[in-house]
XYZ file of C-alpha atoms in Angstrom:
646
model
C -182.044 -194.146 13.619
C -178.587 -194.581 15.097
C -178.228 -194.113 18.858
C -175.023 -192.420 20.034
C -174.418 -192.601 23.781
C -171.707 -190.346 25.177
C -170.371 -190.638 28.685
C -168.207 -188.245 30.640
C -166.076 -190.317 32.995
C -163.827 -189.409 35.892
C -160.076 -189.377 35.544
C -157.636 -190.326 38.252
C -156.642 -187.145 40.086
C -153.080 -186.108 39.287
C -150.625 -185.261 42.010
C -150.109 -181.515 42.350
C -146.596 -180.164 42.360
C -145.481 -176.599 42.617
C -144.856 -173.679 44.876
C -147.819 -171.737 43.552
C -150.300 -174.594 43.821
C -150.477 -176.216 47.242
C -151.563 -179.818 46.805
C -153.259 -180.121 50.192
C -155.322 -176.974 49.815
C -156.327 -177.740 46.253
C -157.443 -181.246 47.132
C -160.025 -179.796 49.532
C -161.806 -178.339 46.537
C -161.755 -181.531 44.475
C -164.326 -184.291 44.555
C -164.349 -187.297 42.280
C -167.163 -187.353 39.787
C -168.931 -190.701 39.527
C -169.361 -192.305 36.121
C -172.974 -192.217 35.069
C -174.531 -195.659 34.807
C -176.824 -194.492 32.020
C -174.991 -192.460 29.345
C -176.720 -189.590 27.617
C -178.283 -190.794 24.368
C -178.407 -188.933 21.069
C -180.317 -190.203 18.027
C -179.179 -189.432 14.494
C -179.931 -190.537 10.961
C -176.972 -192.498 9.607
C -177.077 -190.689 6.269
C -177.311 -187.183 7.773
C -173.601 -186.306 7.783
C -174.286 -182.687 8.803
C -176.366 -183.469 11.886
C -175.084 -180.944 14.501
C -176.053 -183.317 17.310
C -173.045 -185.455 16.341
C -170.422 -182.753 16.871
C -169.994 -183.230 20.620
C -169.541 -186.943 20.004
C -166.276 -186.291 18.175
C -164.877 -183.527 20.404
C -162.208 -184.075 23.056
C -163.692 -183.751 26.565
C -161.387 -185.462 29.065
C -159.159 -182.516 29.903
C -158.270 -178.856 29.407
C -154.936 -177.238 28.574
C -153.938 -174.093 30.445
C -152.360 -172.752 27.238
C -153.735 -173.076 23.669
C -156.683 -175.182 24.819
C -158.716 -174.852 21.606
C -155.733 -175.775 19.427
C -154.929 -178.848 21.522
C -158.550 -180.012 21.542
C -158.906 -179.483 17.790
C -155.923 -181.810 17.276
C -157.836 -184.454 19.211
C -161.149 -184.134 17.385
C -161.903 -187.535 15.873
C -164.602 -186.802 13.317
C -165.211 -189.688 10.945
C -167.944 -190.882 8.610
C -170.515 -193.040 10.378
C -171.920 -194.019 7.004
C -168.414 -194.982 5.900
C -167.949 -197.112 9.007
C -171.219 -198.845 8.245
C -170.090 -199.672 4.696
C -166.764 -201.051 5.975
C -168.584 -203.263 8.488
C -170.896 -204.569 5.784
C -167.927 -205.304 3.503
C -166.169 -207.202 6.303
C -169.303 -209.255 6.892
C -169.443 -210.218 3.200
C -165.846 -211.427 3.468
C -166.646 -213.348 6.645
C -169.486 -215.290 5.027
C -166.902 -216.800 2.662
C -164.509 -217.658 5.477
C -165.440 -220.475 7.833
C -161.897 -221.147 9.051
C -161.276 -219.470 12.415
C -158.414 -221.448 13.966
C -154.852 -222.084 12.812
C -153.260 -224.255 15.473
C -151.299 -226.584 13.223
C -147.934 -225.377 11.934
C -148.747 -227.040 8.612
C -151.638 -224.650 7.969
C -150.695 -221.457 6.179
C -152.374 -218.476 7.823
C -153.912 -216.185 5.168
C -152.085 -212.905 4.610
C -153.716 -209.508 5.297
C -156.006 -208.536 2.423
C -155.866 -205.073 0.835
C -159.411 -204.107 -0.189
C -160.655 -201.851 -2.984
C -161.852 -199.290 -0.411
C -158.224 -198.867 0.769
C -158.738 -200.742 4.006
C -156.841 -203.880 5.000
C -158.752 -206.803 6.494
C -157.433 -209.761 8.475
C -158.961 -212.965 6.997
C -157.692 -215.088 9.896
C -159.772 -212.988 12.314
C -163.060 -212.479 10.453
C -164.654 -215.898 10.314
C -168.437 -215.766 10.556
C -168.225 -217.644 13.868
C -166.459 -214.632 15.381
C -168.544 -211.801 13.934
C -172.062 -213.213 14.164
C -174.741 -213.470 11.466
C -177.582 -211.387 10.056
C -181.202 -212.288 10.657
C -182.881 -213.792 7.570
C -184.992 -210.650 7.041
C -181.992 -208.289 7.101
C -179.910 -207.603 4.002
C -176.951 -205.644 5.354
C -175.001 -204.830 8.487
C -176.200 -201.717 10.281
C -174.745 -199.876 13.262
C -177.205 -199.870 16.169
C -175.224 -197.916 18.749
C -171.798 -196.352 19.019
C -170.361 -195.039 22.282
C -167.187 -193.142 23.146
C -165.624 -195.178 25.959
C -162.121 -193.737 26.304
C -160.111 -190.667 25.313
C -156.465 -191.580 25.724
C -153.151 -189.812 25.176
C -152.812 -190.889 21.558
C -156.208 -192.096 20.344
C -159.928 -192.297 21.068
C -161.838 -195.526 21.527
C -165.425 -196.159 20.447
C -167.571 -199.206 21.159
C -169.649 -200.242 18.137
C -172.670 -202.529 18.248
C -174.366 -203.781 15.081
C -177.416 -205.822 14.147
C -175.355 -209.033 13.870
C -176.399 -211.965 16.073
C -175.118 -212.491 19.633
C -174.865 -208.700 20.032
C -171.101 -208.899 19.598
C -169.459 -205.506 19.826
C -166.354 -204.124 18.161
C -163.826 -201.474 19.138
C -162.972 -198.607 16.800
C -159.687 -196.821 17.555
C -159.084 -193.420 15.956
C -155.604 -191.867 16.395
C -155.337 -188.177 17.190
C -153.788 -186.023 14.458
C -151.015 -184.835 16.784
C -148.184 -185.079 14.306
C -147.565 -182.790 11.383
C -147.187 -185.492 8.754
C -149.269 -188.493 7.793
C -146.255 -190.816 7.581
C -146.031 -190.979 11.375
C -149.558 -192.306 11.898
C -149.245 -194.612 8.887
C -146.121 -196.337 10.198
C -147.521 -196.612 13.723
C -150.789 -198.227 12.675
C -149.216 -200.658 10.211
C -146.601 -201.739 12.737
C -149.010 -202.000 15.663
C -151.394 -204.268 13.756
C -148.507 -206.495 12.643
C -147.158 -206.613 16.209
C -150.568 -207.591 17.618
C -150.744 -210.282 14.948
C -147.265 -211.525 15.953
C -148.227 -211.686 19.630
C -151.420 -213.556 18.782
C -150.114 -216.120 16.286
C -146.474 -216.618 17.286
C -146.462 -215.963 21.049
C -150.065 -217.118 21.679
C -150.672 -214.066 23.850
C -154.106 -212.737 24.710
C -154.591 -209.559 22.668
C -157.667 -208.132 20.896
C -157.876 -209.526 17.378
C -157.756 -206.911 14.624
C -160.617 -207.142 12.130
C -159.699 -204.361 9.739
C -157.535 -201.228 9.591
C -156.510 -198.305 7.410
C -153.233 -196.415 7.738
C -154.359 -193.229 5.957
C -157.507 -191.175 5.427
C -158.303 -192.428 1.911
C -160.908 -194.919 3.153
C -164.688 -194.713 3.717
C -164.255 -193.410 7.295
C -162.057 -190.540 6.112
C -159.526 -191.087 8.919
C -156.931 -193.740 9.809
C -158.382 -196.392 12.128
C -158.091 -199.840 13.682
C -161.200 -202.003 14.107
C -160.790 -204.856 16.599
C -162.776 -207.243 18.727
C -164.348 -205.912 21.917
C -163.221 -207.479 25.194
C -165.806 -207.123 27.946
C -163.837 -206.567 31.116
C -162.270 -204.225 33.662
C -158.903 -202.502 33.562
C -156.213 -203.975 35.781
C -155.495 -200.374 36.818
C -158.497 -200.584 39.158
C -156.455 -202.947 41.339
C -153.275 -200.857 41.244
C -152.773 -198.493 44.181
C -149.083 -197.507 44.020
C -149.243 -195.358 47.154
C -151.134 -197.826 49.331
C -150.095 -197.856 52.986
C -148.510 -200.867 54.619
C -147.821 -201.111 58.323
C -144.474 -202.842 58.006
C -142.834 -200.037 55.980
C -140.368 -202.689 54.903
C -140.013 -204.770 51.745
C -138.571 -208.265 51.673
C -134.914 -208.017 50.720
C -133.953 -211.668 51.060
C -131.667 -210.845 53.964
C -133.730 -212.216 56.801
C -136.404 -209.527 57.001
C -140.036 -210.465 57.485
C -142.109 -210.597 54.330
C -144.679 -207.819 54.150
C -147.946 -209.715 53.695
C -149.858 -206.474 53.072
C -148.274 -206.251 49.630
C -150.501 -208.993 48.200
C -152.714 -206.633 46.176
C -149.708 -204.814 44.717
C -147.981 -208.094 43.940
C -151.050 -209.393 42.125
C -150.830 -206.556 39.616
C -147.030 -206.656 39.376
C -147.002 -210.403 38.719
C -149.653 -210.108 36.008
C -147.611 -207.401 34.275
C -144.394 -209.396 34.717
C -146.036 -212.417 33.051
C -146.752 -210.305 29.963
C -143.232 -208.883 30.089
C -141.700 -212.364 30.227
C -143.799 -213.538 27.287
C -142.706 -210.555 25.189
C -139.101 -211.477 25.919
C -139.535 -215.195 25.282
C -138.337 -214.853 21.695
C -135.222 -213.083 20.441
C -134.719 -211.518 17.013
C -131.875 -211.393 14.506
C -132.144 -207.615 14.109
C -133.833 -204.548 15.592
C -136.602 -202.265 14.343
C -140.384 -202.593 14.340
C -142.569 -205.437 13.087
C -144.524 -205.072 9.814
C -146.332 -207.466 7.506
C -144.144 -208.792 4.714
C -146.831 -208.038 2.121
C -147.137 -204.400 3.277
C -146.993 -202.552 -0.049
C -145.963 -199.319 1.683
C -142.607 -200.878 2.567
C -141.527 -201.324 -1.053
C -139.289 -198.264 -0.975
C -137.950 -198.858 2.528
C -135.277 -201.147 3.894
C -136.604 -204.275 5.599
C -135.035 -207.376 7.093
C -136.408 -210.875 6.460
C -135.632 -213.906 8.615
C -136.417 -211.867 11.697
C -136.044 -214.755 14.152
C -134.851 -218.355 14.216
C -137.747 -219.322 16.496
C -140.725 -218.665 14.215
C -143.314 -221.358 13.596
C -142.819 -222.939 10.171
C -146.144 -221.631 8.822
C -145.323 -218.052 9.879
C -141.789 -217.577 8.538
C -142.895 -215.425 5.598
C -145.488 -213.360 7.442
C -143.480 -210.539 9.047
C -140.393 -208.393 8.487
C -138.529 -205.819 10.540
C -138.763 -202.277 9.199
C -138.331 -198.701 10.479
C -138.645 -198.239 14.227
C -141.841 -196.559 15.427
C -140.474 -195.598 18.846
C -142.378 -192.406 19.657
C -139.470 -190.047 20.246
C -137.973 -190.932 16.864
C -141.037 -189.456 15.130
C -142.190 -186.774 17.571
C -141.756 -183.160 16.408
C -139.691 -184.164 13.373
C -141.757 -182.408 10.699
C -138.904 -180.038 9.793
C -136.940 -183.062 8.586
C -138.027 -184.733 5.342
C -139.370 -188.263 5.790
C -136.706 -189.607 3.403
C -134.005 -188.150 5.654
C -135.632 -189.498 8.823
C -135.859 -193.019 7.468
C -132.055 -193.153 7.165
C -131.805 -193.299 10.959
C -134.848 -195.411 11.888
C -133.415 -198.824 11.137
C -133.851 -201.682 10.867
C -130.479 -202.482 12.413
C -128.523 -205.670 11.824
C -125.376 -206.867 13.567
C -122.141 -206.208 11.687
C -118.451 -206.676 12.406
C -117.793 -202.986 12.967
C -120.696 -201.857 15.154
C -123.096 -203.713 17.435
C -126.862 -203.281 17.098
C -126.951 -201.355 20.386
C -124.242 -198.936 19.263
C -125.970 -198.456 15.890
C -129.244 -197.563 17.625
C -127.541 -195.107 19.979
C -125.649 -193.510 17.101
C -128.641 -193.198 14.772
C -130.898 -191.885 17.546
C -128.347 -189.144 18.246
C -127.889 -188.288 14.551
C -131.662 -188.129 13.999
C -132.076 -185.643 16.858
C -129.044 -183.714 15.613
C -130.318 -183.491 12.023
C -133.748 -182.423 13.248
C -132.305 -179.670 15.448
C -130.134 -178.448 12.567
C -133.197 -178.377 10.287
C -135.151 -176.373 12.879
C -132.308 -173.895 13.235
C -131.912 -173.495 9.465
C -135.652 -172.903 9.066
C -135.646 -170.299 11.846
C -132.668 -168.449 10.363
C -134.081 -168.641 6.836
C -137.387 -167.130 7.988
C -135.549 -164.305 9.736
C -136.918 -165.197 13.157
C -136.403 -162.608 15.870
C -136.673 -165.235 18.592
C -132.979 -165.416 19.411
C -133.644 -167.258 22.682
C -135.110 -170.208 20.777
C -132.200 -170.214 18.327
C -129.730 -170.197 21.226
C -131.600 -173.103 22.814
C -131.507 -175.114 19.560
C -127.755 -174.523 19.284
C -127.347 -175.972 22.776
C -129.414 -178.989 21.710
C -127.142 -179.474 18.701
C -124.090 -179.548 20.960
C -125.802 -182.076 23.239
C -126.731 -184.448 20.407
C -123.236 -184.179 18.945
C -121.946 -185.425 22.297
C -124.433 -188.322 22.318
C -123.220 -189.340 18.859
C -119.596 -189.057 19.984
C -120.103 -191.310 23.013
C -122.555 -193.777 21.410
C -119.937 -196.420 20.581
C -118.414 -196.446 24.072
C -121.418 -197.300 26.253
C -122.961 -200.697 25.443
C -121.018 -203.559 23.849
C -120.199 -207.256 24.091
C -116.864 -206.229 25.647
C -118.646 -205.556 28.959
C -117.249 -208.805 30.376
C -118.050 -207.860 33.967
C -121.795 -208.029 33.288
C -123.175 -211.588 33.576
C -125.043 -212.894 30.520
C -124.077 -209.862 28.439
C -124.733 -211.761 25.195
C -128.322 -212.432 26.288
C -128.791 -208.793 27.278
C -127.672 -207.674 23.814
C -130.259 -209.824 22.000
C -133.182 -207.837 20.535
C -136.613 -208.594 22.012
C -140.026 -206.899 21.899
C -140.264 -203.729 23.992
C -143.731 -202.463 24.928
C -143.394 -198.723 25.755
C -146.749 -198.628 27.560
C -146.556 -201.799 29.627
C -148.987 -200.537 32.221
C -152.034 -201.763 34.210
C -154.012 -199.148 32.263
C -153.369 -201.237 29.138
C -154.403 -204.599 30.557
C -158.035 -205.678 30.548
C -159.346 -208.503 32.750
C -162.060 -210.315 30.785
C -165.200 -210.645 32.899
C -166.233 -214.256 32.289
C -162.874 -216.024 32.516
C -160.824 -213.349 34.350
C -158.214 -213.729 31.604
C -155.905 -210.706 31.205
C -155.649 -209.185 27.719
C -152.875 -206.810 26.657
C -154.019 -203.689 24.840
C -152.439 -200.861 22.849
C -149.119 -201.904 21.275
C -148.615 -198.513 19.610
C -144.927 -197.636 19.452
C -143.739 -201.190 20.179
C -140.218 -201.916 18.951
C -137.691 -204.724 18.789
C -134.390 -203.699 20.376
C -131.682 -205.140 22.651
C -133.000 -205.905 26.114
C -130.179 -203.896 27.686
C -131.585 -200.736 26.047
C -135.074 -201.290 27.454
C -136.087 -199.225 30.476
C -138.446 -200.327 33.254
C -142.195 -199.735 32.791
C -143.258 -196.254 33.832
C -145.785 -197.505 36.383
C -142.911 -198.760 38.586
C -140.034 -196.545 37.395
C -138.238 -194.595 40.128
C -134.837 -192.879 40.005
C -134.917 -191.150 43.391
C -133.289 -192.090 46.727
C -134.094 -195.668 47.779
C -135.641 -196.585 51.146
C -136.167 -200.324 51.718
C -136.732 -200.333 55.469
C -138.019 -197.216 57.168
C -136.857 -198.300 60.627
C -133.240 -198.969 59.689
C -132.818 -196.548 56.770
C -134.478 -193.605 58.591
C -133.840 -194.291 62.327
C -135.201 -190.862 63.353
C -138.426 -191.395 61.396
C -140.788 -191.223 64.405
C -139.294 -187.898 65.498
C -139.878 -186.204 62.158
C -142.723 -183.818 61.386
C -145.810 -185.165 59.635
C -144.796 -183.502 56.369
C -141.293 -185.013 56.540
C -142.679 -188.471 57.331
C -144.985 -188.297 54.304
C -142.029 -187.334 52.138
C -140.025 -190.370 53.266
C -143.058 -192.656 53.022
C -143.487 -191.551 49.409
C -139.870 -192.493 48.632
C -140.329 -195.817 50.431
C -143.466 -196.666 48.451
C -141.809 -195.845 45.132
C -138.784 -197.962 46.161
C -141.106 -200.770 47.245
C -142.989 -200.849 43.947
C -139.798 -200.872 41.903
C -138.360 -203.648 44.078
C -141.484 -205.790 43.631
C -141.167 -205.379 39.856
C -137.476 -206.247 39.725
C -138.085 -209.255 41.977
C -140.829 -210.482 39.621
C -138.572 -209.985 36.583
C -135.764 -211.924 38.274
C -138.123 -214.828 38.974
C -139.129 -215.031 35.298
C -136.016 -213.839 33.443
C -133.061 -214.439 35.779
C -130.534 -214.299 32.929
C -131.666 -210.750 32.077
C -131.952 -209.196 35.530
C -128.632 -207.340 35.252
C -130.366 -204.775 33.058
C -131.694 -203.144 36.259
C -128.243 -202.949 37.866
C -127.339 -199.300 38.679
C -124.169 -199.283 36.497
C -126.148 -200.494 33.464
C -128.796 -197.818 34.056
C -126.087 -195.136 34.146
C -124.468 -196.456 30.947
C -127.713 -196.363 28.963
C -128.896 -193.101 30.537
C -127.805 -190.834 27.620
C -129.966 -192.965 25.312
C -133.021 -193.112 27.604
C -132.711 -189.400 28.391
C -132.953 -188.624 24.668
C -136.052 -190.819 24.313
C -137.732 -189.312 27.386
C -137.502 -185.686 26.231
C -140.849 -183.916 26.452
C -139.855 -180.258 26.109
C -137.080 -178.342 24.353
C -135.320 -177.752 27.667
C -135.010 -181.466 28.408
C -131.699 -181.548 26.548
C -130.358 -180.442 29.952
C -131.283 -183.866 31.355
C -129.341 -185.503 28.527
C -126.360 -183.335 29.477
C -126.797 -184.414 33.081
C -126.403 -188.049 32.033
C -122.919 -187.155 30.733
C -121.873 -185.785 34.099
C -123.222 -188.868 35.900
C -121.162 -191.001 33.532
C -118.059 -188.880 33.998
C -118.197 -189.330 37.768
C -118.471 -193.121 37.482
C -116.196 -193.680 34.458
C -112.981 -194.532 36.338
C -114.883 -197.078 38.443
C -116.503 -198.560 35.332
C -113.144 -198.922 33.579
C -111.498 -200.486 36.609
C -114.273 -203.093 36.810
C -114.419 -203.929 33.101
C -117.688 -202.168 32.302
C -116.142 -199.875 29.674
C -113.096 -200.365 27.466
C -111.709 -196.817 27.260
C -109.756 -195.526 30.233
C -110.418 -191.860 29.480
C -113.946 -190.474 29.486
C -114.759 -189.703 25.810
C -116.136 -186.200 26.431
C -114.370 -183.133 27.796
C -115.957 -180.197 29.612
C -114.468 -176.901 30.731
C -115.050 -175.552 34.235
C -117.304 -172.927 32.702
C -119.417 -175.627 30.995
C -119.715 -177.555 34.264
C -120.920 -174.446 36.086
C -123.312 -173.543 33.280
C -124.822 -177.024 33.358
C -125.358 -176.838 37.121
C -127.117 -173.487 36.702
C -129.247 -174.789 33.816
C -130.235 -177.910 35.764
C -131.242 -175.885 38.821
C -133.289 -173.533 36.652
C -135.047 -176.475 34.997
C -135.926 -178.037 38.358
C -137.133 -174.703 39.730
C -139.384 -174.267 36.714
C -140.817 -177.756 37.141
C -141.678 -177.299 40.820
C -142.971 -173.745 40.406
C -145.147 -174.325 37.338
C -148.521 -175.960 38.062
C -149.155 -179.074 35.970
C -145.703 -178.875 34.381
C -145.454 -182.677 34.447
C -148.482 -182.913 32.126
C -147.436 -179.969 29.904
C -150.306 -177.884 31.244
C -153.022 -180.512 30.782
C -155.587 -180.754 33.614
C -158.122 -183.618 33.964
C -161.565 -182.196 33.232
C -163.174 -183.019 36.579
C -160.241 -181.412 38.412
C -160.319 -178.416 36.061
C -164.042 -177.817 36.636
C -163.647 -177.959 40.412
C -160.627 -175.633 40.390
C -162.501 -173.113 38.228
C -165.452 -173.159 40.629
C -163.037 -172.691 43.531
C -161.453 -169.674 41.866
C -158.072 -171.383 41.575
C -158.020 -171.456 37.768
C -158.987 -168.218 36.016
C -159.347 -167.454 32.317
C -157.285 -164.449 31.221
C -157.842 -161.914 28.439
C -155.918 -164.030 25.900
C -158.177 -167.037 26.376
C -155.525 -168.960 28.297
C -155.802 -169.976 31.938
C -153.747 -168.995 34.977
C -153.466 -170.795 38.306
C -153.733 -168.684 41.435
C -152.168 -169.581 44.744
C -154.786 -170.133 47.415
C -154.718 -169.904 51.150
C -153.529 -173.285 52.508
C -155.893 -172.929 55.439
C -158.897 -172.347 53.231
């Protein structure tokens, strides 16, 4: 019998924002649920595929959506064949018994290429030596799963821990992506590129990442779903040490201008420095083009454009292992199902330098055209179907105008002609960008305390100047470096006002610590965090950061920020055109201001708007018990205001 433990864990409580949901009053009703030390155990026969006791094991449980909860949870159901997983594990073991080589340190040794198996999985011969997997006991004939536990339900995939009857009780990790996208091509590209990127980090950069054992990019394999099977790292998440809103008595960060160093920042700095070390390693090698990394022998790339000779710095035994292919940056694939995959691939790279247009300008242009083509396809579909939703059609038309403007300005923002920016040639070189560089994706191995980087989904190679700061330290609000000098009346303010300023100080502090760590490791690239550079790339990053249809307004806002600074940029050699490339009428300026205010009002007045209506399950349960969240007649949930004094 197979034992299936399932554990319901606590999630970090999200900050509340909104007029109708008072954070202070809500927090009185919320208590953190402790993680059970002994997970609930369910026993099932491996061959009994219809055992109803398994159903809960595959269902999403870590949160609830206020709208369309069942639909969202169904998208995140990760049902797969346990029997199929068992057969894949047994097949991998048979391969491992023939492979005793488990180390490829010499550049004269050719590392074996990924192997496509008859069961439509791909195994990694360099990672499946018998010394790594363990062995069967003499009286056992095949590999059998002993236990499988759900250990994490993330934003994009679910993680299971698998233990077999192999010696040393070595465990494996099974990652199943959620079926969030409307077409299979999205998941296929992401998995194939992520595995190749992990392989690149392991073999070329010698970084600590989980080794991939086997994977499948589609559902035509014994598990019936796409998956990645990798080694299990026994450790704790670095996130446990990250407290971004920790108090410090000094309320002052070191600026290098004679101020006293804040010694209370040691715990924050420990996390920041660990993340900065990974960041520096990712940027230790530059590429000859931009796109995403794939294996050269990936048969799925036969019909797609790829670029060989990806870098001049590759080890001699690895030169024919990888290529650059279509970018898997999330926004470039998200909600693009109305556009045929063949059309999408025209604008996904890879991008190579040419005499006419720089790589950066090509990426900006193609990103804009992709969004434009997708919006046009959505509009055409709506009109063809005779939709009566004229508000949506009007919104899409506004998006089209926005993306046309991004395309129009794409060649005027980032170029080698920006002579005023030090080391501009270095900033324009493509390097690896990890979109989820976060303490949540770093595991500290228990025995050696070695940090391992996890989850490279969506990683891309693109010019460093186009790469934004990690989200865990990103902050675009007003900066406060020293509470005493920046806010001289601080002590006279109300408690609520002081907390507001302390929040801004802490966000400033965290961002400063990050930029300081980057400067220590990559001093020739630090200008990427300069305010003028951030403003110049803002149209591009605003496009990538869109989460809702109304976020085109934030892209528009980047134009107006640019327009205000353009004369200054031209005077100081940051742009080459004297006149701002876009023109706006007074009516358009006023309309944008109204739209932006409406968007902000909606964000602050709509509970859980920042998470698109998703509520962590422990918070949801407590708010339901408190009468704050109520189920309505449609099956959706509403959030009631509650008495702040309650």
